Short mmCIF file of C-alpha atoms in Angstrom, two decimals:
data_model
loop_
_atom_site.label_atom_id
_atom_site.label_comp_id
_atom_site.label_asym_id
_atom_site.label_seq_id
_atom_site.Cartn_x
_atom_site.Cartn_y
_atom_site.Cartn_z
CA UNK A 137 159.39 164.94 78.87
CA UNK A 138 161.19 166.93 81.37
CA UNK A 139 164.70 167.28 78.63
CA UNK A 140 165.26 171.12 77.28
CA UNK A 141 166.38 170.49 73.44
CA UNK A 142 168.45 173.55 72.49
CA UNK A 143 166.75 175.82 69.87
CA UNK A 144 168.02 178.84 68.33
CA UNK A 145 166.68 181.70 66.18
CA UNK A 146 168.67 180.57 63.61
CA UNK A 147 167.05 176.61 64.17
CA UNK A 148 163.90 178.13 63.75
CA UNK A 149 164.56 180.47 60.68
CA UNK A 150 166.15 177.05 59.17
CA UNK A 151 162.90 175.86 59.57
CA UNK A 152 160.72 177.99 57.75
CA UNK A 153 159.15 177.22 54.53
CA UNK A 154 161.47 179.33 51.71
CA UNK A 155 159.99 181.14 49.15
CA UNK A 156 161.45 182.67 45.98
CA UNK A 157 159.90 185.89 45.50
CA UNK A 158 156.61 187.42 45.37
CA UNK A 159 154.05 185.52 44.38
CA UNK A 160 150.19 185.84 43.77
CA UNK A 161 148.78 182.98 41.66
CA UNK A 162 145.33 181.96 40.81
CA UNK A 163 145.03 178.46 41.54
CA UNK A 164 141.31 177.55 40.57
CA UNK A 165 138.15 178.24 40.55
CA UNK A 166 134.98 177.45 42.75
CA UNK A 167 131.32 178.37 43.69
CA UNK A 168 131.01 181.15 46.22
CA UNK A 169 128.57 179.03 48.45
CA UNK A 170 131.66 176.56 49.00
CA UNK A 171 133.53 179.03 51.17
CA UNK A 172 131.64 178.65 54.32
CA UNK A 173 131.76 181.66 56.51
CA UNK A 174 133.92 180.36 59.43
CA UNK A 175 136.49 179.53 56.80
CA UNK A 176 137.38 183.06 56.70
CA UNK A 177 141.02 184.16 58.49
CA UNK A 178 143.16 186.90 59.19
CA UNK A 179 142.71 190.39 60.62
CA UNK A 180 141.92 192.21 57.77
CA UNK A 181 140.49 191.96 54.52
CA UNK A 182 142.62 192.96 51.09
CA UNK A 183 141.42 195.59 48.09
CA UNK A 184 142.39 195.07 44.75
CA UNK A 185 141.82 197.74 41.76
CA UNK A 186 143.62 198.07 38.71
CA UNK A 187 146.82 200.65 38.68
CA UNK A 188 145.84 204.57 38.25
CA UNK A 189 145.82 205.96 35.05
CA UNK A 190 146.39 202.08 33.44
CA UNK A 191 143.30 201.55 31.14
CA UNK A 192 143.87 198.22 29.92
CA UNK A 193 144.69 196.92 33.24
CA UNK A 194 140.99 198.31 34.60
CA UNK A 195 139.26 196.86 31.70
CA UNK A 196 140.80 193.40 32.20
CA UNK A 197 140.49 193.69 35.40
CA UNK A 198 136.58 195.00 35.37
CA UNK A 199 135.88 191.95 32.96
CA UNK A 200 137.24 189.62 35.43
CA UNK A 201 135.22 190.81 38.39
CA UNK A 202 131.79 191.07 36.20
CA UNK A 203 132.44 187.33 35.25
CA UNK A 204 133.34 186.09 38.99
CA UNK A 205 130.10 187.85 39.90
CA UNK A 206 127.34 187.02 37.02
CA UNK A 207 128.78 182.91 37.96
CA UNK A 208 129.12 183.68 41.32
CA UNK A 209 132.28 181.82 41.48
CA UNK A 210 135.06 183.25 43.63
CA UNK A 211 139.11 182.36 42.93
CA UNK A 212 141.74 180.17 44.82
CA UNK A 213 145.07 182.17 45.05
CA UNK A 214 148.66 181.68 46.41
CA UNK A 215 149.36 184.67 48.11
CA UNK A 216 152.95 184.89 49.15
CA UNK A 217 153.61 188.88 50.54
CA UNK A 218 157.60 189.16 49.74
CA UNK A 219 160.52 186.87 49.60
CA UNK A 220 161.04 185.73 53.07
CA UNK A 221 156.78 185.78 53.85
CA UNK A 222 155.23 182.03 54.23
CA UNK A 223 153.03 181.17 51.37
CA UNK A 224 149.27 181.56 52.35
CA UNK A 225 146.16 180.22 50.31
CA UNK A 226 143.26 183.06 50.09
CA UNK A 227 140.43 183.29 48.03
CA UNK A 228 138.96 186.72 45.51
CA UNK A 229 135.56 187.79 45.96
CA UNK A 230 134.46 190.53 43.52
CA UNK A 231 132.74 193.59 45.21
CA UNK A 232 130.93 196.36 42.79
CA UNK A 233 129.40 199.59 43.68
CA UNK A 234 127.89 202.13 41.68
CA UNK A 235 131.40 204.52 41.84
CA UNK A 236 133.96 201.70 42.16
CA UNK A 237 134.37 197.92 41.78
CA UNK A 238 137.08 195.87 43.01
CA UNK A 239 138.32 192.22 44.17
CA UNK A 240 138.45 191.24 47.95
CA UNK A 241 141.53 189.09 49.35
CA UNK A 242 140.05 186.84 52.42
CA UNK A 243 142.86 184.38 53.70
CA UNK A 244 141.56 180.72 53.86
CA UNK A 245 142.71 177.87 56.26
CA UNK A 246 145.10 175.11 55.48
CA UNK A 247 143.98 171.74 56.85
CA UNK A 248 146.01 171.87 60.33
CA UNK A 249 144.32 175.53 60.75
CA UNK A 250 140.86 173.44 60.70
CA UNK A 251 139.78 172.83 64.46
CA UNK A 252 136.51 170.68 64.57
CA UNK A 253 135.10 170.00 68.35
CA UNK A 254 132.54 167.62 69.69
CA UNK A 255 130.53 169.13 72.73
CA UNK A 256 128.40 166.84 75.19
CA UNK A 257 124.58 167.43 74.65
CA UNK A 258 123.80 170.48 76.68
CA UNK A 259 120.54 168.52 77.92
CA UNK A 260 121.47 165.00 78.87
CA UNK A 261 118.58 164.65 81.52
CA UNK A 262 115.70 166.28 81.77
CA UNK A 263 116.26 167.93 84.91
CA UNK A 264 118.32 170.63 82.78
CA UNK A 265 115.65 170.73 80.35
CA UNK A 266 114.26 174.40 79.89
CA UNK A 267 110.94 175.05 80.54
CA UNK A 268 108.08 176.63 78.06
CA UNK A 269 108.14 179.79 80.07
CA UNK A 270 112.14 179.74 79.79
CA UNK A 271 111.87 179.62 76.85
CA UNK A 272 109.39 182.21 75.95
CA UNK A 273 111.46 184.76 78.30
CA UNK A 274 114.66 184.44 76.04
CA UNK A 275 113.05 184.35 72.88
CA UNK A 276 111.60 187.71 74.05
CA UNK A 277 114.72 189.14 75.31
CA UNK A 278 116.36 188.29 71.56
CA UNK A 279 113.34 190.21 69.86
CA UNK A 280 113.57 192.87 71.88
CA UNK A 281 117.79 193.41 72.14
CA UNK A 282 117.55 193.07 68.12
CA UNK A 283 119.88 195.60 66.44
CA UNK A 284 117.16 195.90 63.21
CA UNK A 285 115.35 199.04 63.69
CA UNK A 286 111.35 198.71 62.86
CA UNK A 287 111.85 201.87 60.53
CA UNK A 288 113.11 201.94 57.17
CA UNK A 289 114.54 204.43 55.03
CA UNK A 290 113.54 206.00 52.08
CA UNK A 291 114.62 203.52 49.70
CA UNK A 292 112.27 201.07 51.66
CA UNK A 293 115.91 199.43 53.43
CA UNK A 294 115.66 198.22 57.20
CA UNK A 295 117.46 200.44 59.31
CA UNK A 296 120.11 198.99 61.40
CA UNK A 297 121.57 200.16 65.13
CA UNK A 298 124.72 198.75 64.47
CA UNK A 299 126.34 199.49 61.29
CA UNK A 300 129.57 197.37 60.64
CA UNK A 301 131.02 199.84 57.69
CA UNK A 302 130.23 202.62 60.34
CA UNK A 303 131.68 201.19 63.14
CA UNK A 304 135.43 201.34 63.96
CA UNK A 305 137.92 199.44 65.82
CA UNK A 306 138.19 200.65 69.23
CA UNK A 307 141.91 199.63 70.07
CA UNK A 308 142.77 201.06 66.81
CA UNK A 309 141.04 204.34 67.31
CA UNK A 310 142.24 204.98 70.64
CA UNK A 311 145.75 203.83 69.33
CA UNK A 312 145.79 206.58 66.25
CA UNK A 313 144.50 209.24 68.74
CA UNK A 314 147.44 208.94 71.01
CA UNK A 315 149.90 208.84 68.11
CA UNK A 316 148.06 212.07 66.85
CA UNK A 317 148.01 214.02 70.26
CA UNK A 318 151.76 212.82 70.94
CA UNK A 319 152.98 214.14 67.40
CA UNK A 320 151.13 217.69 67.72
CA UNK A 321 152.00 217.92 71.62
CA UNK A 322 155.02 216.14 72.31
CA UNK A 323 155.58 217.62 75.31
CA UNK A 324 152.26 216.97 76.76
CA UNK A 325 152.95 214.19 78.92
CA UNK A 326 148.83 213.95 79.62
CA UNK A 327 146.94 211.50 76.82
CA UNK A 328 143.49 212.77 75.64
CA UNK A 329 140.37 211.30 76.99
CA UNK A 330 138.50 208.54 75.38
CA UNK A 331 136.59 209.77 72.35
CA UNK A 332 132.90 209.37 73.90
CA UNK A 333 131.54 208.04 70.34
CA UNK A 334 134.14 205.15 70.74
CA UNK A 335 133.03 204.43 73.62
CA UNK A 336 130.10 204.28 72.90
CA UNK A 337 130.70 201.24 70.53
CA UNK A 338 130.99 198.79 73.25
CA UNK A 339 127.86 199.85 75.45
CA UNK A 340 124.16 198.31 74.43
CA UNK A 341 122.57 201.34 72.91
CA UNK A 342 120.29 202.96 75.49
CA UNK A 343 117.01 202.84 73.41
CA UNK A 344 117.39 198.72 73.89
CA UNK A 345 118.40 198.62 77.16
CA UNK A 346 114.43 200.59 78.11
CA UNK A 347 112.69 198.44 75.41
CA UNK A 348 114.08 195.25 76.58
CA UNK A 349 114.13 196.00 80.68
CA UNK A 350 110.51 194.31 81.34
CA UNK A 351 112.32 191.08 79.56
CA UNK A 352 115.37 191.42 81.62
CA UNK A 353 112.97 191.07 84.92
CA UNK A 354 111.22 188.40 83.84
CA UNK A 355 114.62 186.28 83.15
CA UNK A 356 115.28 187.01 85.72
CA UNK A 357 112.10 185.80 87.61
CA UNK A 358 112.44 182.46 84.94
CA UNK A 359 115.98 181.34 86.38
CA UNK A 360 116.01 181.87 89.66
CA UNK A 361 119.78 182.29 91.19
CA UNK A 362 120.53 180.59 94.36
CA UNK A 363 123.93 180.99 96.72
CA UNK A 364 124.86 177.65 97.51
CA UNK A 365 127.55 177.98 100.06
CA UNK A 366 129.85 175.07 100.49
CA UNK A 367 130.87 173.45 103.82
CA UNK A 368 133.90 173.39 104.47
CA UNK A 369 134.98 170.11 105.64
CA UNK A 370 137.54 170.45 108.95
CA UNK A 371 140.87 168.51 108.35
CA UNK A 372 142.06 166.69 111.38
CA UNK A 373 143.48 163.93 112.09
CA UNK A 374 140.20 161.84 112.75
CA UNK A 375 139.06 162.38 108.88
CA UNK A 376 142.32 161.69 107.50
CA UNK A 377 143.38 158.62 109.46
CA UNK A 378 140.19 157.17 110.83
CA UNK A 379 138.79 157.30 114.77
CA UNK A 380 141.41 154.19 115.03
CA UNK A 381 138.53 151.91 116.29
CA UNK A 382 138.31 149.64 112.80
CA UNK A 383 142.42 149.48 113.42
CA UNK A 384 143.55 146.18 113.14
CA UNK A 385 146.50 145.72 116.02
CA UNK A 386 149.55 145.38 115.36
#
């Protein structure tokens, strides 16, 4: 209701789950296919290697990646960062390249995370039904705006526009760029301009946008916009009370 209840810092620190200490515990075991892709969470993605200079520890380590990946099993852990961190559930994916191998931390949802939503049907008459030439005109507006170039490389690999290990965070970039020009000119009050290759990142690339402009026309020649103006209604008394004819007397 309407009642403020009280509640401190210190209610809500009382309320936290405690921990003990550091923790990072394999749990179990199970097949990679089992962690569906929207289970994934968190901002960032964990490396694990073994400790320079620590032999063993790489072997063991190595042997336990080789056999996640030949059974293409991943693990269950209990990740808990430092003593006063909540306990988190994530799961190790092993990741090998030719110069390095190594485990990747993904953090995984508990059940309340979980948010599954029904939708209406997006066609429940047939007067939004799209036509065959709708159709047609987005499927060739997806072929066309595809980020898979037709060429290929010389290993024989499709060549991509958009390269996710290539491509950086904007915010991020932008944010380490201030930090940079503010530590080597702190009297500068003036920030650098945008790094054009950045910016470029959120723009289509300009080879699409030509390829794909003779699909863009006929969208928009498919679905037809039209400006539907609404009257508005004046208030007066007459629409509010009635002309007073259908009064009953008193």
């Amino acid at each position: 209701g309407n009642t403020i209840v009280p509640f401190s810092t210190d209610d809500e620190n009382q309320m936290k789950f405690k921990t003990d200490a550091r923790c990072f515990d394999v749990l179990g075991f199970t097949r990679s296919e089992n962690i569906k892709r929207q289970y994934y969470m968190g901002d960032s993605v964990r490396c694990f290697v073994a400790e320079e200079g620590d032999e063993h520890a790489a072997v063991a380590l190595s042997a336990f990646i080789h056999a996640l990946y030949e059974t293409n099993m991943v693990a269950i852990v209990r990740y808990v960062y430092n003593k006063n961190s909540a306990p988190k559930v994530a799961f190790l994916t092993p990741h090998i390249k030719p110069n390095y191998e190594c485990l990747l931390c993904i953090m995984l949802p508990f059940m309340e995370d979980v948010r599954k939503y029904t939708f209406a049907s997006l066609h429940p008459n047939n007067k939004n039904q799209p036509s065959d030439e709708q159709f047609s005109a987005v499927d060739d507006l997806i072929d066309n705006m595809s980020l898979v170039m037709p060429e290929k490389d010389e290993d024989g690999k499709q060549q991509q526009y958009l390269k996710p290990k290539l491509t950086f965070n904007p915010h991020l970039q932008r944010l380490y760029q201030c930090l940079s020009a503010r530590a080597l000119n702190p009297d500068d009050p003036e920030l650098p301009p945008h790094n054009q290759t950045i910016l470029n990142y959120l723009k289509p690339q300009p080879a699409l946008l030509v390829q794909a402009q003779p699909c863009v026309d006929r969208i928009k020649a498919a679905f037809p916009l039209e400006v539907v103006t609404k009257k508005k209604e004046e208030t007066t008394g007459q629409n509010v009370f009635g002309s007073g004819d259908d009064a009953e007397p008193a």
